[in-house]
Amino acid sequence: MISALISLASVLAGPSILDDVQHRAVNFFWNESDSVTGFTKDRATNADGPDTHDIASCAAVGYALIAYPIGVEHKWLSKQDALDRTKTTLAHLLTTWQQSHGWLYHFANWKTGERQWKSEASSVDTSLCLAGILFAERYWKDPIVTRDAEAFEKRIDWNWMLTDGGRQPNAIHLCMGWHPEDGFINARWSDFNEAKFLYIQAYGLTDITNAGWDKVNRPALTYKGIDFIAGGPIFMHEMSEGFYDFRGRRDRLGYDYSIEERNDALANRQYCIDNPKNFKGYGPDFWGLNACDGPDGYNAFGAPGWINDDGTVCPTGPLAAMPAVPKEAASFAAALRREYPAAWGKYGFPDSLNPSRNWIDGDVLGLDLGMMLCATENYRSGLIWRINSANPVIKKGFERAGLRKTKPDPRLKVETQQ
């Protein structure tokens, strides 16, 4: 194990790259969260100087609540400051951020909590916020944090979102959201994607039907001998895995989602090595097609499976896969830092870059920084997995989803660093 750590550390050029990437991500969540409300910006500029963005996302708030303990553990934040910010955030989530039936509107003004852009009361983004709240409550074990976390949890009307307010009483998959202008969105979380955490939380916090888990559509794909579920943007295999430890567990259908994450990452990387469209930079150390900013706006880039590829790579893709493919992710980080120095900013790597278009994103996104931060911390210490695995809510959610312990895949062993 020691030799493996030394080898991987050499790929990373010592611990400094991961330290720097994580520290700068924690700085984003600290600096770009309002000190009065605790609300975290959806995005911010990666250049030095003031930032003019003023829209928060509830997903970014959830990741901030995880970032603060990571900052404490690494001594980048004081424990008291982080706890105070956590209390502030929870208090204002309960009283200031606009919501319907406990479901937060996706985007809000970071100082007022007022709904922005006619955004939806979002099931998945509220669940991302809830992931941070569940983690924070277990980490801090503070009576005020526990009180407000439980109040937030109890306020969410899961049955309302499941049944479209009672109009779909036999529904088994949660609706994606609700608009006050148009009602419930005509789409449900019924296909394989990032939303496994949504169901684990729902099953753990309530007794709503768990029939939906087994009936999620899981298309089987094979690329260059690599078998995996679905395809497209890599984050679909990384977001839930950043919160919850699926290693050595299989559900009633026989799936181990940590193996699916590994195989999808390897397939994504292999597609970029093959580079069928001959984009500049693609190769074993430049991969990661993901939902992210692109030269022409935000887009869901992805491959293999269904392909949407214009030469844009998102650093979160490989880094959020680090527990599953540590050597490949570390090699990507080292190469990106070395070969694209202009891409490095005050919050680390940009959200995305496209060498074929000579384009580097000027922003970072809280959602992507949060995914990267969770995954790299799990690789280094297992902190998020360990805290969440001890939570009775998550234990119940895993049990109702049928996720039972099996023999773990030795290829997914995380080399914990001290």
CSV table of C-alpha atoms in Angstrom, one decimal:
chain,number,residue,atom,x,y,z
A,1,MET,CA,0.0,0.0,0.0
A,2,ILE,CA,2.9,2.4,0.8
A,3,SER,CA,4.4,1.9,-2.6
A,4,ALA,CA,1.1,2.5,-4.3
A,5,LEU,CA,0.7,5.8,-2.3
A,6,ILE,CA,4.2,6.9,-3.3
A,7,SER,CA,3.5,6.1,-7.0
A,8,LEU,CA,0.3,8.0,-7.0
A,9,ALA,CA,1.8,10.9,-5.1
A,10,SER,CA,4.5,11.2,-7.7
A,11,VAL,CA,1.8,11.4,-10.4
A,12,LEU,CA,0.2,14.3,-8.4
A,13,ALA,CA,3.6,15.9,-8.0
A,14,GLY,CA,3.2,15.4,-4.2
A,15,PRO,CA,0.1,16.3,-2.2
A,16,SER,CA,0.2,19.9,-3.3
A,17,ILE,CA,-2.1,19.7,-6.3
A,18,LEU,CA,-5.0,18.0,-4.4
A,19,ASP,CA,-4.4,20.3,-1.4
A,20,ASP,CA,-4.5,23.3,-3.7
A,21,VAL,CA,-7.5,22.2,-5.7
A,22,GLN,CA,-9.5,21.4,-2.6
A,23,HIS,CA,-8.4,24.5,-0.6
A,24,ARG,CA,-9.4,26.8,-3.5
A,25,ALA,CA,-12.8,25.0,-3.8
A,26,VAL,CA,-13.4,25.5,0.0
A,27,ASN,CA,-12.4,29.2,-0.6
A,28,PHE,CA,-15.1,29.4,-3.3
A,29,PHE,CA,-17.8,28.2,-0.9
A,30,TRP,CA,-16.6,30.5,1.9
A,31,ASN,CA,-16.0,33.6,-0.2
A,32,GLU,CA,-19.0,33.3,-2.5
A,33,SER,CA,-21.6,32.6,0.2
A,34,ASP,CA,-23.2,35.7,1.7
A,35,SER,CA,-22.2,36.2,5.3
A,36,VAL,CA,-25.7,37.3,6.3
A,37,THR,CA,-27.8,34.6,4.7
A,38,GLY,CA,-25.2,31.9,4.0
A,39,PHE,CA,-26.5,31.5,0.5
A,40,THR,CA,-23.9,30.3,-2.1
A,41,LYS,CA,-23.6,31.6,-5.6
A,42,ASP,CA,-24.3,29.3,-8.5
A,43,ARG,CA,-21.2,30.5,-10.2
A,44,ALA,CA,-18.4,33.0,-9.8
A,45,THR,CA,-15.5,34.4,-11.9
A,46,ASN,CA,-12.3,32.4,-11.6
A,47,ALA,CA,-10.2,35.6,-12.1
A,48,ASP,CA,-8.8,37.8,-9.4
A,49,GLY,CA,-10.9,40.7,-8.4
A,50,PRO,CA,-14.5,41.3,-7.4
A,51,ASP,CA,-17.3,39.1,-8.7
A,52,THR,CA,-20.6,40.5,-9.9
A,53,HIS,CA,-22.7,37.3,-9.9
A,54,ASP,CA,-25.6,37.5,-7.4
A,55,ILE,CA,-27.7,34.3,-8.1
A,56,ALA,CA,-27.4,31.5,-5.6
A,57,SER,CA,-28.5,27.9,-6.2
A,58,CYS,CA,-29.8,25.6,-3.5
A,59,ALA,CA,-27.5,22.9,-4.8
A,60,ALA,CA,-24.5,25.0,-4.2
A,61,VAL,CA,-25.7,25.7,-0.7
A,62,GLY,CA,-25.8,22.0,0.0
A,63,TYR,CA,-22.3,21.6,-1.2
A,64,ALA,CA,-21.2,24.5,0.9
A,65,LEU,CA,-22.5,22.8,4.0
A,66,ILE,CA,-20.2,19.9,3.2
A,67,ALA,CA,-17.2,22.2,2.2
A,68,TYR,CA,-17.1,23.8,5.7
A,69,PRO,CA,-16.3,20.6,7.6
A,70,ILE,CA,-13.7,19.7,4.9
A,71,GLY,CA,-12.2,23.1,5.5
A,72,VAL,CA,-12.2,22.5,9.3
A,73,GLU,CA,-10.6,19.0,8.9
A,74,HIS,CA,-7.7,20.5,6.8
A,75,LYS,CA,-7.4,23.5,9.1
A,76,TRP,CA,-8.3,26.0,6.3
A,77,LEU,CA,-11.3,27.2,8.3
A,78,SER,CA,-11.7,27.7,12.0
A,79,LYS,CA,-14.2,25.3,13.6
A,80,GLN,CA,-16.2,28.1,15.2
A,81,ASP,CA,-16.4,30.2,12.0
A,82,ALA,CA,-17.6,27.1,10.0
A,83,LEU,CA,-20.2,26.2,12.7
A,84,ASP,CA,-21.5,29.8,12.8
A,85,ARG,CA,-21.8,29.9,9.0
A,86,THR,CA,-23.6,26.6,9.1
A,87,LYS,CA,-26.1,27.8,11.6
A,88,THR,CA,-26.7,31.0,9.6
A,89,THR,CA,-27.3,29.1,6.5
A,90,LEU,CA,-29.8,26.7,8.0
A,91,ALA,CA,-31.7,29.5,9.7
A,92,HIS,CA,-32.1,31.4,6.4
A,93,LEU,CA,-33.0,28.3,4.4
A,94,LEU,CA,-35.9,27.9,6.7
A,95,THR,CA,-37.0,31.5,6.8
A,96,THR,CA,-35.7,33.3,3.7
A,97,TRP,CA,-35.3,31.1,0.7
A,98,GLN,CA,-38.6,30.8,-1.2
A,99,GLN,CA,-40.1,27.4,-1.3
A,100,SER,CA,-43.3,25.5,-2.0
A,101,HIS,CA,-44.3,22.4,0.1
A,102,GLY,CA,-40.7,22.4,1.4
A,103,TRP,CA,-39.2,22.2,-2.1
A,104,LEU,CA,-36.7,25.1,-2.7
A,105,TYR,CA,-36.8,27.1,-5.8
A,106,HIS,CA,-33.7,26.2,-7.8
A,107,PHE,CA,-32.2,29.8,-8.1
A,108,ALA,CA,-32.6,32.7,-5.7
A,109,ASN,CA,-30.9,36.0,-5.0
A,110,TRP,CA,-28.0,35.3,-2.7
A,111,LYS,CA,-28.9,38.1,-0.3
A,112,THR,CA,-32.7,38.0,-0.3
A,113,GLY,CA,-33.6,34.4,-1.1
A,114,GLU,CA,-36.1,35.7,-3.6
A,115,ARG,CA,-36.8,33.3,-6.5
A,116,GLN,CA,-35.0,34.1,-9.7
A,117,TRP,CA,-35.4,33.4,-13.4
A,118,LYS,CA,-38.9,31.9,-12.8
A,119,SER,CA,-37.0,28.8,-11.7
A,120,GLU,CA,-38.8,25.6,-10.6
A,121,ALA,CA,-39.3,24.3,-7.1
A,122,SER,CA,-36.7,21.6,-7.8
A,123,SER,CA,-36.8,18.1,-6.5
A,124,VAL,CA,-33.2,17.2,-7.3
A,125,ASP,CA,-31.7,20.5,-6.3
A,126,THR,CA,-33.6,20.6,-3.0
A,127,SER,CA,-32.3,17.1,-2.5
A,128,LEU,CA,-28.7,18.3,-3.2
A,129,CYS,CA,-29.2,20.9,-0.5
A,130,LEU,CA,-30.7,18.2,1.8
A,131,ALA,CA,-27.6,16.1,1.2
A,132,GLY,CA,-25.5,18.9,2.7
A,133,ILE,CA,-27.9,19.3,5.6
A,134,LEU,CA,-28.0,15.6,6.5
A,135,PHE,CA,-24.2,15.6,6.4
A,136,ALA,CA,-23.8,18.8,8.5
A,137,GLU,CA,-26.2,17.6,11.1
A,138,ARG,CA,-24.2,14.4,11.7
A,139,TYR,CA,-20.9,16.1,11.5
A,140,TRP,CA,-21.5,18.9,13.9
A,141,LYS,CA,-23.8,17.2,16.5
A,142,ASP,CA,-24.8,20.7,17.6
A,143,PRO,CA,-28.3,21.1,19.1
A,144,ILE,CA,-29.2,24.2,17.0
A,145,VAL,CA,-27.9,22.6,13.8
A,146,THR,CA,-29.9,19.4,14.6
A,147,ARG,CA,-33.1,21.4,15.4
A,148,ASP,CA,-33.0,23.3,12.1
A,149,ALA,CA,-31.9,20.4,10.0
A,150,GLU,CA,-34.8,18.3,11.3
A,151,ALA,CA,-37.2,21.2,10.7
A,152,PHE,CA,-36.0,21.4,7.1
A,153,GLU,CA,-36.3,17.6,6.6
A,154,LYS,CA,-39.9,17.5,8.0
A,155,ARG,CA,-41.0,20.4,5.9
A,156,ILE,CA,-40.5,18.6,2.6
A,157,ASP,CA,-43.7,17.0,1.3
A,158,TRP,CA,-42.4,14.1,-0.6
A,159,ASN,CA,-45.8,12.7,-1.5
A,160,TRP,CA,-46.8,16.0,-3.1
A,161,MET,CA,-43.8,15.8,-5.4
A,162,LEU,CA,-44.4,12.0,-6.1
A,163,THR,CA,-48.0,12.3,-6.9
A,164,ASP,CA,-48.2,15.7,-8.6
A,165,GLY,CA,-50.2,17.0,-5.7
A,166,GLY,CA,-52.4,14.0,-5.6
A,167,ARG,CA,-53.3,13.9,-9.3
A,168,GLN,CA,-51.0,10.9,-10.0
A,169,PRO,CA,-51.7,8.7,-6.9
A,170,ASN,CA,-50.1,5.6,-8.4
A,171,ALA,CA,-46.8,7.3,-9.4
A,172,ILE,CA,-43.6,5.5,-8.4
A,173,HIS,CA,-41.1,8.0,-9.6
A,174,LEU,CA,-40.7,11.6,-8.3
A,175,CYS,CA,-41.5,14.5,-10.5
A,176,MET,CA,-38.6,16.8,-11.5
A,177,GLY,CA,-40.3,20.0,-10.2
A,178,TRP,CA,-43.1,22.4,-10.0
A,179,HIS,CA,-43.7,26.0,-11.4
A,180,PRO,CA,-46.3,28.3,-9.8
A,181,GLU,CA,-47.1,29.5,-13.3
A,182,ASP,CA,-47.5,26.1,-15.0
A,183,GLY,CA,-47.7,23.4,-12.3
A,184,PHE,CA,-45.8,20.2,-12.3
A,185,ILE,CA,-43.1,19.5,-14.8
A,186,ASN,CA,-44.0,16.8,-17.3
A,187,ALA,CA,-40.9,14.7,-16.5
A,188,ARG,CA,-40.0,12.3,-13.8
A,189,TRP,CA,-36.8,10.8,-12.4
A,190,SER,CA,-37.4,7.4,-14.1
A,191,ASP,CA,-34.2,7.0,-16.1
A,192,PHE,CA,-30.8,6.2,-14.8
A,193,ASN,CA,-29.0,9.4,-14.0
A,194,GLU,CA,-27.5,11.4,-11.1
A,195,ALA,CA,-30.6,11.2,-8.9
A,196,LYS,CA,-29.9,8.0,-6.9
A,197,PHE,CA,-29.3,10.2,-3.9
A,198,LEU,CA,-32.8,11.6,-4.3
A,199,TYR,CA,-34.4,8.2,-3.8
A,200,ILE,CA,-32.1,7.2,-1.0
A,201,GLN,CA,-33.1,10.3,0.9
A,202,ALA,CA,-36.8,9.8,0.1
A,203,TYR,CA,-36.8,6.2,1.2
A,204,GLY,CA,-34.8,7.0,4.3
A,205,LEU,CA,-36.9,9.9,5.5
A,206,THR,CA,-40.4,8.6,4.6
A,207,ASP,CA,-42.4,5.5,3.8
A,208,ILE,CA,-43.4,6.5,0.3
A,209,THR,CA,-43.3,3.6,-2.2
A,210,ASN,CA,-39.9,2.3,-3.0
A,211,ALA,CA,-41.2,0.5,-6.2
A,212,GLY,CA,-39.6,3.1,-8.4
A,213,TRP,CA,-36.0,2.1,-7.7
A,214,ASP,CA,-36.2,-1.3,-9.5
A,215,LYS,CA,-38.2,0.2,-12.4
A,216,VAL,CA,-35.7,3.0,-13.3
A,217,ASN,CA,-34.7,2.5,-16.9
A,218,ARG,CA,-31.1,1.3,-17.0
A,219,PRO,CA,-29.9,0.9,-20.6
A,220,ALA,CA,-26.9,-1.4,-20.8
A,221,LEU,CA,-24.0,-0.2,-23.0
A,222,THR,CA,-20.6,-1.6,-24.0
A,223,TYR,CA,-17.8,0.5,-25.4
A,224,LYS,CA,-14.4,-1.1,-26.4
A,225,GLY,CA,-15.2,-4.0,-24.1
A,226,ILE,CA,-16.2,-1.8,-21.1
A,227,ASP,CA,-19.7,-2.6,-19.8
A,228,PHE,CA,-21.7,0.2,-18.0
A,229,ILE,CA,-25.2,1.7,-17.6
A,230,ALA,CA,-26.3,4.5,-19.8
A,231,GLY,CA,-23.8,7.1,-21.0
A,232,GLY,CA,-23.5,10.7,-21.8
A,233,PRO,CA,-22.4,13.3,-19.2
A,234,ILE,CA,-20.0,11.6,-16.7
A,235,PHE,CA,-21.6,13.4,-13.7
A,236,MET,CA,-24.6,11.0,-13.8
A,237,HIS,CA,-22.2,8.4,-12.4
A,238,GLU,CA,-20.5,10.7,-9.9
A,239,MET,CA,-23.0,12.9,-8.1
A,240,SER,CA,-24.7,10.3,-5.8
A,241,GLU,CA,-21.4,8.5,-5.4
A,242,GLY,CA,-19.9,11.6,-3.9
A,243,PHE,CA,-22.4,11.5,-1.1
A,244,TYR,CA,-22.9,7.8,-0.4
A,245,ASP,CA,-20.6,4.8,-0.4
A,246,PHE,CA,-21.9,2.2,-2.9
A,247,ARG,CA,-18.7,0.1,-2.9
A,248,GLY,CA,-19.4,-3.5,-2.1
A,249,ARG,CA,-23.2,-3.2,-2.4
A,250,ARG,CA,-25.5,-4.5,-4.9
A,251,ASP,CA,-29.2,-3.8,-5.3
A,252,ARG,CA,-32.0,-6.2,-6.0
A,253,LEU,CA,-31.2,-6.1,-9.7
A,254,GLY,CA,-27.5,-6.9,-9.1
A,255,TYR,CA,-26.0,-3.5,-9.8
A,256,ASP,CA,-22.9,-2.2,-7.9
A,257,TYR,CA,-23.0,1.5,-8.7
A,258,SER,CA,-19.3,2.0,-7.8
A,259,ILE,CA,-18.4,-0.5,-10.5
A,260,GLU,CA,-20.7,1.3,-12.9
A,261,GLU,CA,-18.9,4.6,-12.0
A,262,ARG,CA,-15.5,3.1,-12.6
A,263,ASN,CA,-16.5,1.6,-16.0
A,264,ASP,CA,-18.3,4.8,-17.2
A,265,ALA,CA,-15.2,6.8,-16.3
A,266,LEU,CA,-13.0,4.4,-18.2
A,267,ALA,CA,-15.3,4.4,-21.2
A,268,ASN,CA,-15.5,8.3,-21.2
A,269,ARG,CA,-11.7,8.3,-21.1
A,270,GLN,CA,-11.3,5.7,-23.8
A,271,TYR,CA,-13.7,7.7,-26.1
A,272,CYS,CA,-11.4,10.7,-25.7
A,273,ILE,CA,-8.3,8.6,-26.4
A,274,ASP,CA,-10.0,7.3,-29.6
A,275,ASN,CA,-11.0,10.9,-30.4
A,276,PRO,CA,-13.3,10.2,-33.4
A,277,LYS,CA,-13.8,13.9,-34.1
A,278,ASN,CA,-10.1,14.7,-33.9
A,279,PHE,CA,-10.4,17.5,-31.3
A,280,LYS,CA,-7.2,19.1,-30.0
A,281,GLY,CA,-5.8,17.9,-26.7
A,282,TYR,CA,-7.9,14.7,-26.3
A,283,GLY,CA,-6.0,11.7,-24.9
A,284,PRO,CA,-5.3,9.6,-21.9
A,285,ASP,CA,-4.6,12.7,-19.8
A,286,PHE,CA,-7.3,15.0,-21.2
A,287,TRP,CA,-10.8,13.6,-20.9
A,288,GLY,CA,-14.1,14.1,-19.1
A,289,LEU,CA,-17.2,15.0,-21.2
A,290,ASN,CA,-19.7,16.4,-18.8
A,291,ALA,CA,-22.6,18.8,-18.3
A,292,CYS,CA,-20.8,22.1,-18.1
A,293,ASP,CA,-20.2,25.5,-19.7
A,294,GLY,CA,-19.1,25.4,-23.3
A,295,PRO,CA,-17.9,28.1,-25.8
A,296,ASP,CA,-21.5,28.5,-26.9
A,297,GLY,CA,-23.2,28.3,-23.5
A,298,TYR,CA,-24.0,25.6,-21.0
A,299,ASN,CA,-24.5,22.2,-22.5
A,300,ALA,CA,-24.7,18.5,-21.6
A,301,PHE,CA,-21.6,17.1,-23.3
A,302,GLY,CA,-21.1,13.4,-23.1
A,303,ALA,CA,-20.0,10.1,-24.6
A,304,PRO,CA,-20.0,7.2,-25.2
A,305,GLY,CA,-23.6,6.1,-25.6
A,306,TRP,CA,-25.4,9.1,-26.8
A,307,ILE,CA,-22.7,11.5,-28.0
A,308,ASN,CA,-22.6,15.3,-27.6
A,309,ASP,CA,-19.0,16.4,-28.2
A,310,ASP,CA,-17.6,19.7,-29.4
A,311,GLY,CA,-14.1,19.4,-27.8
A,312,THR,CA,-15.0,20.8,-24.4
A,313,VAL,CA,-13.7,19.0,-21.3
A,314,CYS,CA,-14.8,19.6,-17.7
A,315,PRO,CA,-12.1,19.0,-15.0
A,316,THR,CA,-14.8,18.0,-12.6
A,317,GLY,CA,-15.4,14.8,-14.7
A,318,PRO,CA,-12.1,13.2,-14.0
A,319,LEU,CA,-11.5,14.6,-10.5
A,320,ALA,CA,-15.0,13.5,-9.3
A,321,ALA,CA,-14.1,10.0,-10.5
A,322,MET,CA,-10.9,9.9,-8.4
A,323,PRO,CA,-12.2,7.2,-5.9
A,324,ALA,CA,-13.1,5.0,-8.8
A,325,VAL,CA,-10.1,5.6,-11.1
A,326,PRO,CA,-7.4,7.3,-8.9
A,327,LYS,CA,-4.4,7.0,-11.2
A,328,GLU,CA,-6.3,8.2,-14.3
A,329,ALA,CA,-7.8,11.1,-12.4
A,330,ALA,CA,-4.5,12.1,-10.8
A,331,SER,CA,-2.7,12.0,-14.1
A,332,PHE,CA,-5.4,14.2,-15.6
A,333,ALA,CA,-4.9,16.8,-12.8
A,334,ALA,CA,-1.2,16.9,-13.1
A,335,ALA,CA,-1.3,17.2,-16.9
A,336,LEU,CA,-3.9,19.9,-16.9
A,337,ARG,CA,-2.0,21.9,-14.3
A,338,ARG,CA,1.2,21.5,-16.3
A,339,GLU,CA,0.0,22.0,-19.9
A,340,TYR,CA,-2.7,24.6,-19.4
A,341,PRO,CA,-1.3,27.1,-16.8
A,342,ALA,CA,-3.5,29.9,-18.1
A,343,ALA,CA,-6.6,27.8,-17.0
A,344,TRP,CA,-5.6,28.0,-13.3
A,345,GLY,CA,-7.5,30.7,-11.3
A,346,LYS,CA,-8.3,31.9,-7.9
A,347,TYR,CA,-10.6,28.9,-7.4
A,348,GLY,CA,-8.5,26.4,-9.2
A,349,PHE,CA,-9.3,24.8,-12.5
A,350,PRO,CA,-12.0,26.5,-14.6
A,351,ASP,CA,-15.4,24.8,-15.0
A,352,SER,CA,-14.3,23.8,-18.6
A,353,LEU,CA,-12.0,24.4,-21.5
A,354,ASN,CA,-11.9,23.7,-25.2
A,355,PRO,CA,-8.4,23.8,-26.8
A,356,SER,CA,-9.9,23.3,-30.3
A,357,ARG,CA,-11.6,26.7,-29.9
A,358,ASN,CA,-8.8,28.2,-27.9
A,359,TRP,CA,-11.3,28.8,-25.1
A,360,ILE,CA,-11.1,28.7,-21.3
A,361,ASP,CA,-14.1,29.2,-19.2
A,362,GLY,CA,-13.9,32.4,-17.1
A,363,ASP,CA,-16.2,31.0,-14.4
A,364,VAL,CA,-16.4,28.2,-11.9
A,365,LEU,CA,-19.7,26.5,-10.9
A,366,GLY,CA,-20.6,25.6,-7.3
A,367,LEU,CA,-22.2,22.4,-8.4
A,368,ASP,CA,-19.1,21.2,-10.2
A,369,LEU,CA,-16.7,22.3,-7.5
A,370,GLY,CA,-18.8,20.6,-4.9
A,371,MET,CA,-18.8,17.3,-6.8
A,372,MET,CA,-15.0,17.5,-7.2
A,373,LEU,CA,-14.5,18.4,-3.5
A,374,CYS,CA,-16.6,15.5,-2.2
A,375,ALA,CA,-15.0,12.9,-4.4
A,376,THR,CA,-11.4,14.0,-3.7
A,377,GLU,CA,-12.0,14.2,0.0
A,378,ASN,CA,-13.5,10.7,-0.1
A,379,TYR,CA,-10.4,9.5,-1.9
A,380,ARG,CA,-8.2,11.1,0.7
A,381,SER,CA,-10.0,10.4,3.9
A,382,GLY,CA,-13.4,8.9,3.3
A,383,LEU,CA,-15.0,11.7,5.4
A,384,ILE,CA,-18.3,12.2,3.5
A,385,TRP,CA,-18.9,8.5,3.1
A,386,ARG,CA,-18.0,7.7,6.7
A,387,ILE,CA,-20.3,10.4,8.2
A,388,ASN,CA,-23.2,9.5,5.9
A,389,SER,CA,-22.9,5.8,6.3
A,390,ALA,CA,-23.5,6.1,10.0
A,391,ASN,CA,-26.7,8.1,9.5
A,392,PRO,CA,-29.9,6.0,10.2
A,393,VAL,CA,-31.7,7.9,7.4
A,394,ILE,CA,-29.1,6.8,4.8
A,395,LYS,CA,-29.1,3.2,6.3
A,396,LYS,CA,-32.8,3.0,5.9
A,397,GLY,CA,-32.6,4.5,2.4
A,398,PHE,CA,-30.0,1.9,1.3
A,399,GLU,CA,-32.1,-0.9,2.8
A,400,ARG,CA,-35.3,0.2,1.1
A,401,ALA,CA,-33.4,0.5,-2.2
A,402,GLY,CA,-32.3,-3.1,-1.8
A,403,LEU,CA,-28.6,-2.1,-1.5
A,404,ARG,CA,-27.0,-5.0,0.3
A,405,LYS,CA,-23.4,-5.6,1.2
A,406,THR,CA,-21.4,-7.9,-1.1
A,407,LYS,CA,-17.8,-8.7,-1.7
A,408,PRO,CA,-16.2,-5.4,-2.8
A,409,ASP,CA,-14.3,-5.0,-6.1
A,410,PRO,CA,-10.6,-4.8,-5.2
A,411,ARG,CA,-10.1,-2.3,-8.0
A,412,LEU,CA,-12.1,0.2,-6.1
A,413,LYS,CA,-10.0,0.3,-3.0
A,414,VAL,CA,-9.4,3.9,-1.9
A,415,GLU,CA,-5.8,4.6,-0.9
A,416,THR,CA,-6.5,6.7,2.1
A,417,GLN,CA,-4.0,9.5,2.5
A,418,GLN,CA,-3.1,11.0,5.9
